[in-house]
Coordinates of C-alpha atoms and ligand atoms in Angstrom, one line a residue:
X1 CA 33.9 84.3 66.5
X2 CA 37.3 85.4 66.5
X3 CA 39.1 85.8 69.9
X4 CA 40.8 89.0 69.2
X5 CA 41.1 92.3 70.9
X6 CA 41.4 95.8 70.0
X7 CA 44.9 95.8 70.1
X8 CA 45.0 92.6 67.7
X9 CA 46.1 90.6 70.6
X10 CA 44.7 86.9 70.9
X11 CA 45.6 83.7 73.0
X12 CA 48.2 81.7 71.3
X13 CA 50.6 80.6 74.2
X14 CA 48.9 78.6 77.0
X15 CA 50.5 78.4 80.7
X16 CA 49.2 75.5 82.4
X17 CA 49.7 75.3 86.2
X18 CA 49.4 71.9 87.2
X19 CA 49.6 72.6 90.8
X20 CA 49.9 75.4 93.5
X21 CA 52.6 73.9 95.5
X22 CA 56.4 73.7 95.2
X23 CA 59.5 72.1 96.9
X24 CA 61.2 75.4 97.2
X25 CA 60.5 78.5 99.3
X26 CA 62.1 81.4 96.8
X27 CA 61.7 84.3 99.0
X28 CA 60.4 86.3 95.7
X29 CA 57.2 84.2 95.5
X30 CA 56.3 83.0 99.0
X31 CA 56.4 84.9 102.4
X32 CA 58.0 82.9 105.3
X33 CA 54.6 82.0 106.7
X34 CA 52.8 81.4 103.6
X35 CA 51.4 77.9 104.2
X36 CA 51.5 75.7 100.9
X37 CA 48.3 74.3 100.4
X38 CA 47.8 70.9 98.3
X39 CA 45.6 71.2 95.5
X40 CA 42.7 69.3 97.5
X41 CA 40.1 69.4 94.5
X42 CA 42.4 70.0 91.6
X43 CA 41.0 68.3 88.3
X44 CA 42.5 64.9 87.3
X45 CA 45.4 65.2 84.9
X46 CA 43.1 63.8 82.0
X47 CA 40.6 66.3 82.8
X48 CA 43.1 69.0 82.6
X49 CA 44.3 67.4 79.3
X50 CA 40.7 67.3 77.8
X51 CA 40.3 71.2 78.7
X52 CA 43.7 71.7 76.9
X53 CA 42.4 70.1 74.0
X54 CA 39.3 72.2 74.0
X55 CA 41.2 75.3 74.0
X56 CA 43.5 74.1 71.4
X57 CA 40.5 73.4 69.1
X58 CA 39.0 77.0 69.9
X59 CA 42.4 78.7 69.6
X60 CA 45.5 78.9 67.5
X61 CA 47.7 77.5 70.2
X62 CA 51.4 77.2 69.2
X63 CA 52.9 76.9 72.5
X64 CA 51.9 74.8 75.9
X65 CA 53.9 75.8 78.9
X66 CA 53.9 73.3 82.1
X67 CA 54.2 75.4 85.2
X68 CA 53.1 75.2 88.7
X69 CA 54.1 75.7 91.8
X70 CA 56.6 73.4 90.8
X71 CA 55.7 71.3 87.5
X72 CA 58.3 68.5 88.5
X73 CA 56.9 67.6 91.8
X74 CA 53.2 66.9 90.0
X75 CA 52.7 63.1 90.6
X76 CA 51.5 63.0 86.9
X77 CA 53.9 65.2 85.2
X78 CA 55.1 62.0 83.1
X79 CA 51.9 60.9 81.8
X80 CA 50.9 64.6 81.1
X81 CA 54.3 65.3 78.9
X82 CA 53.9 62.2 77.3
X83 CA 50.0 62.7 76.3
X84 CA 50.5 66.3 75.3
X85 CA 54.0 65.1 73.2
X86 CA 51.6 62.8 71.4
X87 CA 48.2 64.2 71.2
X88 CA 49.1 68.1 71.0
X89 CA 50.5 70.1 67.6
X90 CA 51.8 72.8 70.4
X91 CA 55.4 73.1 71.2
X92 CA 55.6 71.4 74.8
X93 CA 57.7 73.5 77.3
X94 CA 58.6 73.3 81.0
X95 CA 59.3 76.2 83.4
X96 CA 61.2 74.5 86.4
X97 CA 63.5 75.2 89.4
X98 CA 65.4 72.0 88.3
X99 CA 65.8 70.5 91.9
X100 CA 63.9 67.4 90.4
X101 CA 64.2 68.0 86.9
X102 CA 66.6 65.1 86.1
X103 CA 64.4 62.2 87.7
X104 CA 61.8 63.7 85.6
X105 CA 63.8 63.7 82.3
X106 CA 65.3 60.3 83.1
X107 CA 61.6 58.8 83.2
X108 CA 60.3 60.5 80.0
X109 CA 61.7 57.6 77.4
X110 CA 63.3 60.2 75.1
X111 CA 59.7 62.3 75.0
X112 CA 61.3 65.2 76.1
X113 CA 59.8 68.6 76.3
X114 CA 60.7 70.8 73.5
X115 CA 62.0 73.4 75.7
X116 CA 62.6 73.9 79.3
X117 CA 63.3 77.2 80.9
X118 CA 65.4 76.7 84.5
X119 CA 65.4 79.0 87.2
X120 CA 69.0 79.7 88.6
X121 CA 69.1 82.5 90.8
X122 CA 72.5 82.0 91.8
X123 CA 75.8 79.8 91.6
X124 CA 76.4 80.1 95.3
X125 CA 75.3 77.3 98.0
X126 CA 74.7 79.9 100.8
X127 CA 72.8 82.3 98.6
X128 CA 70.5 79.5 97.1
X129 CA 69.6 78.4 100.5
X130 CA 69.0 81.8 101.6
X131 CA 66.8 82.6 98.5
X132 CA 65.0 79.0 98.4
X133 CA 65.0 77.5 101.7
X134 CA 66.7 74.7 100.3
X135 CA 70.2 73.1 100.4
X136 CA 71.9 71.5 97.5
X137 CA 72.2 73.7 94.3
X138 CA 74.3 71.0 92.8
X139 CA 70.7 69.1 91.8
X140 CA 70.1 72.1 89.9
X141 CA 73.2 72.6 88.1
X142 CA 73.3 68.5 87.3
X143 CA 69.9 68.6 86.0
X144 CA 71.0 71.6 83.6
X145 CA 74.0 69.7 82.4
X146 CA 71.6 66.4 82.0
X147 CA 69.3 68.5 80.0
X148 CA 72.4 70.1 77.9
X149 CA 73.2 66.3 77.3
X150 CA 70.0 65.3 76.0
X151 CA 69.9 68.3 73.9
X152 CA 67.0 70.0 74.9
X153 CA 66.8 73.7 74.2
X154 CA 67.1 75.4 77.4
X155 CA 66.9 79.0 78.8
X156 CA 68.1 80.0 82.4
X157 CA 65.8 82.6 84.2
X158 CA 67.2 84.4 87.2
X159 CA 65.0 86.9 89.2
X160 CA 67.6 89.9 90.2
X161 CA 67.1 90.7 93.9
X162 CA 68.7 93.7 95.3
X163 CA 71.7 93.0 97.9
X164 CA 71.1 89.1 97.6
X165 CA 72.2 88.0 93.9
X166 CA 72.5 91.3 92.2
X167 CA 76.4 90.8 92.4
X168 CA 76.6 87.8 90.7
X169 CA 74.6 88.9 87.4
X170 CA 78.0 88.6 85.5
X171 CA 79.3 85.5 86.7
X172 CA 75.6 83.9 86.0
X173 CA 76.2 85.5 82.3
X174 CA 79.3 83.6 82.0
X175 CA 78.3 80.5 83.5
X176 CA 75.4 80.3 81.1
X177 CA 77.5 81.6 78.2
X178 CA 80.2 79.2 78.4
X179 CA 77.6 76.4 77.9
X180 CA 76.0 78.4 75.2
X181 CA 72.6 79.0 77.1
X182 CA 70.6 82.2 76.7
X183 CA 69.9 83.3 80.2
X184 CA 67.4 85.8 81.3
X185 CA 67.4 88.5 84.1
X186 CA 63.9 89.1 85.4
X187 CA 63.0 92.3 87.4
X188 CA 61.2 91.5 90.4
X189 CA 57.6 91.5 90.1
X190 CA 55.1 92.9 92.4
X191 CA 52.9 89.4 93.0
X192 CA 51.9 88.0 96.1
X193 CA 53.5 89.1 99.1
X194 CA 55.5 91.5 97.3
X195 CA 52.4 93.3 96.1
X196 CA 51.0 93.9 99.5
X197 CA 53.9 95.5 101.2
X198 CA 56.6 98.0 100.6
X199 CA 59.7 95.8 100.9
X200 CA 59.3 95.6 96.8
X201 CA 61.0 99.1 96.4
X202 CA 64.0 97.7 98.7
X203 CA 64.2 94.9 96.5
X204 CA 64.2 95.8 93.2
X205 CA 66.7 96.3 90.4
X206 CA 65.5 97.7 87.0
X207 CA 66.5 96.7 83.6
X208 CA 68.7 99.8 83.3
X209 CA 70.8 99.1 86.4
X210 CA 71.3 95.2 85.5
X211 CA 72.6 96.6 81.9
X212 CA 75.0 98.9 83.4
X213 CA 76.1 96.4 85.6
X214 CA 76.9 94.0 82.5
X215 CA 78.0 97.0 80.1
X216 CA 80.7 97.6 83.1
X217 CA 82.4 94.3 82.2
X218 CA 81.2 93.4 78.5
X219 CA 80.6 95.1 75.1
X220 CA 77.2 94.2 74.2
X221 CA 74.7 94.5 71.4
X222 CA 71.2 95.0 71.7
X223 CA 68.8 92.4 69.9
X224 CA 65.5 94.1 70.7
X225 CA 62.3 91.8 71.6
X226 CA 60.6 89.1 69.4
X227 CA 56.8 89.7 69.0
X228 CA 54.9 88.2 71.7
X229 CA 58.1 87.7 73.7
X230 CA 58.6 88.9 77.4
X231 CA 62.5 89.4 77.0
X232 CA 64.4 92.2 75.5
X233 CA 67.5 90.6 73.9
X234 CA 71.4 91.5 74.0
X235 CA 74.6 89.7 73.1
X236 CA 77.9 90.1 74.2
X237 CA 81.0 90.2 72.0
X238 CA 81.9 86.6 73.4
X239 CA 78.5 85.7 71.9
X240 CA 76.8 85.2 75.4
X241 CA 73.0 85.5 74.7
X242 CA 71.1 87.2 77.4
X243 CA 67.7 88.9 78.0
X244 CA 65.8 91.1 80.7
X245 CA 62.1 90.5 81.2
X246 CA 61.2 93.6 82.5
X247 CA 57.6 93.7 83.7
X248 CA 58.1 96.6 85.7
X249 CA 60.0 99.2 83.6
X250 CA 59.9 98.1 79.9
X251 CA 56.1 96.4 79.9
X252 CA 55.2 94.3 77.1
X253 CA 51.3 94.0 77.2
X254 CA 51.0 95.5 73.8
X255 CA 51.4 92.2 72.2
X256 CA 50.7 89.7 75.1
X257 CA 49.5 86.5 73.7
X258 CA 49.6 84.2 76.9
X259 CA 46.3 82.6 78.3
X260 CA 47.0 80.6 81.8
X261 CA 44.9 77.7 82.9
X262 CA 45.1 76.7 86.6
X263 CA 44.6 73.0 88.3
X264 CA 41.1 73.8 89.0
X265 CA 39.8 74.6 85.2
X266 CA 40.2 78.1 85.5
X267 CA 41.5 80.4 83.0
X268 CA 43.3 83.7 83.5
X269 CA 43.7 86.3 80.7
X270 CA 46.1 88.3 82.4
X271 CA 48.6 87.8 85.3
X272 CA 47.6 91.2 86.6
X273 CA 43.9 90.3 86.9
X274 CA 43.4 88.1 89.4
X275 CA 40.0 87.1 87.7
X276 CA 39.7 83.4 87.3
X277 CA 36.8 82.0 84.8
X278 CA 35.8 78.4 85.6
X279 CA 35.6 76.6 82.0
X280 CA 35.2 72.8 83.5
X281 CA 31.2 72.7 82.5
X282 CA 31.4 74.5 79.3
X283 CA 30.9 72.2 76.3
X284 CA 29.8 74.3 73.7
X285 CA 32.5 76.3 71.1
X286 CA 29.8 79.5 71.6
X287 CA 30.2 79.8 75.5
X288 CA 33.5 79.1 75.4
X289 CA 34.8 81.9 72.8
X290 CA 32.5 83.9 74.9
X291 CA 34.5 83.2 78.2
X292 CA 37.8 83.5 76.1
X293 CA 36.9 87.1 74.9
X294 CA 36.2 88.0 78.6
X295 CA 39.5 86.8 79.5
X296 CA 41.2 88.7 76.9
X297 CA 39.5 91.8 78.1
X298 CA 41.1 91.5 81.5
X299 CA 44.5 92.0 79.8
X300 CA 46.3 95.3 80.8
X301 CA 46.4 97.8 78.0
X302 CA 49.9 99.1 78.9
X303 CA 51.7 97.5 82.1
X304 CA 51.4 94.9 84.7
X305 CA 50.0 96.5 87.7
X306 CA 50.5 93.8 90.3
X307 CA 48.9 91.0 91.6
X308 CA 48.2 89.3 95.0
X309 CA 48.3 86.1 93.5
X310 CA 51.8 84.3 93.9
X311 CA 53.7 82.6 91.2
X312 CA 53.0 79.5 93.7
X313 CA 49.5 79.5 92.5
X314 CA 49.4 80.9 89.0
X315 CA 52.9 80.2 87.7
X316 CA 54.9 82.6 85.5
Ligands
LIG401 S1 50.2 92.2 82.8 FE1 48.7 91.0 81.6 S2 48.6 91.7 79.5 FE2 50.6 92.6 80.5 S3 52.1 91.1 79.9 FE3 51.5 90.6 81.9 S4 49.7 88.8 81.2 FE4 50.3 89.9 79.3

């Protein structure tokens, strides 16, 4: 039984949310009063890895991306990375806020992930604090330099918020470009507390606005969007590579290949459909494929329509 839908989409990128807690409180992810509940009955890391292996046996998984909440505060992050690097054929990648990344990399005995996406929404300590309710942005900047020294492939993710960090777009582009790091500017997503209130419109900056800000200072060449990719890419005359992930204004559902697994053993076929499917008790291939087809049917046809789920719960 092939797990493929009428648009020819199938699952080849698995995003695993290891936990639903984080050490930062980014305003575009969690609301001020949103309590960060610990994952009380989350699966053990061994059980989570055996579900990952089960999915790998039934799907052609090329990438496993570890997310959260924040994966670097997951107490078993080291054994999970080492286990997957040893036992999985897929590329092992992480999406992190970078705050505790250096500690994790120092304890991996060179079993480094194949690639890391690091969130960096500002270069300013003051803005870092107002956005994330945490001090000491230098920890993130040092982790990026350390990952570069370890020769790990990294990309920067910047969520652009109107009247918060939109004036820093070109500074961040130069900062990343000078270190030869591709940077992606993310449109704000209608998720969690931005799904249920009207603050979204007043905070949203579109791909078009981002490109116009960059074109004011740089000559740019369009590179397009790779198949299954989320970012639409460009390059400046100086060779700085950047992209925009435009969930809202230039959606990319038509060739979406992402399957999400949370820390309780639920799969989600689409970020925009809060429809978890519990696969913890499934033993046979046939039943698993039936559930995977169901998850695939939850995918949007054309565009992300928002979700009450926050990134804290399901990761990017
Ligand atoms: S909204 Fe759903 S189908 Fe569209 S890109 Fe996101 S996860 Fe994929």
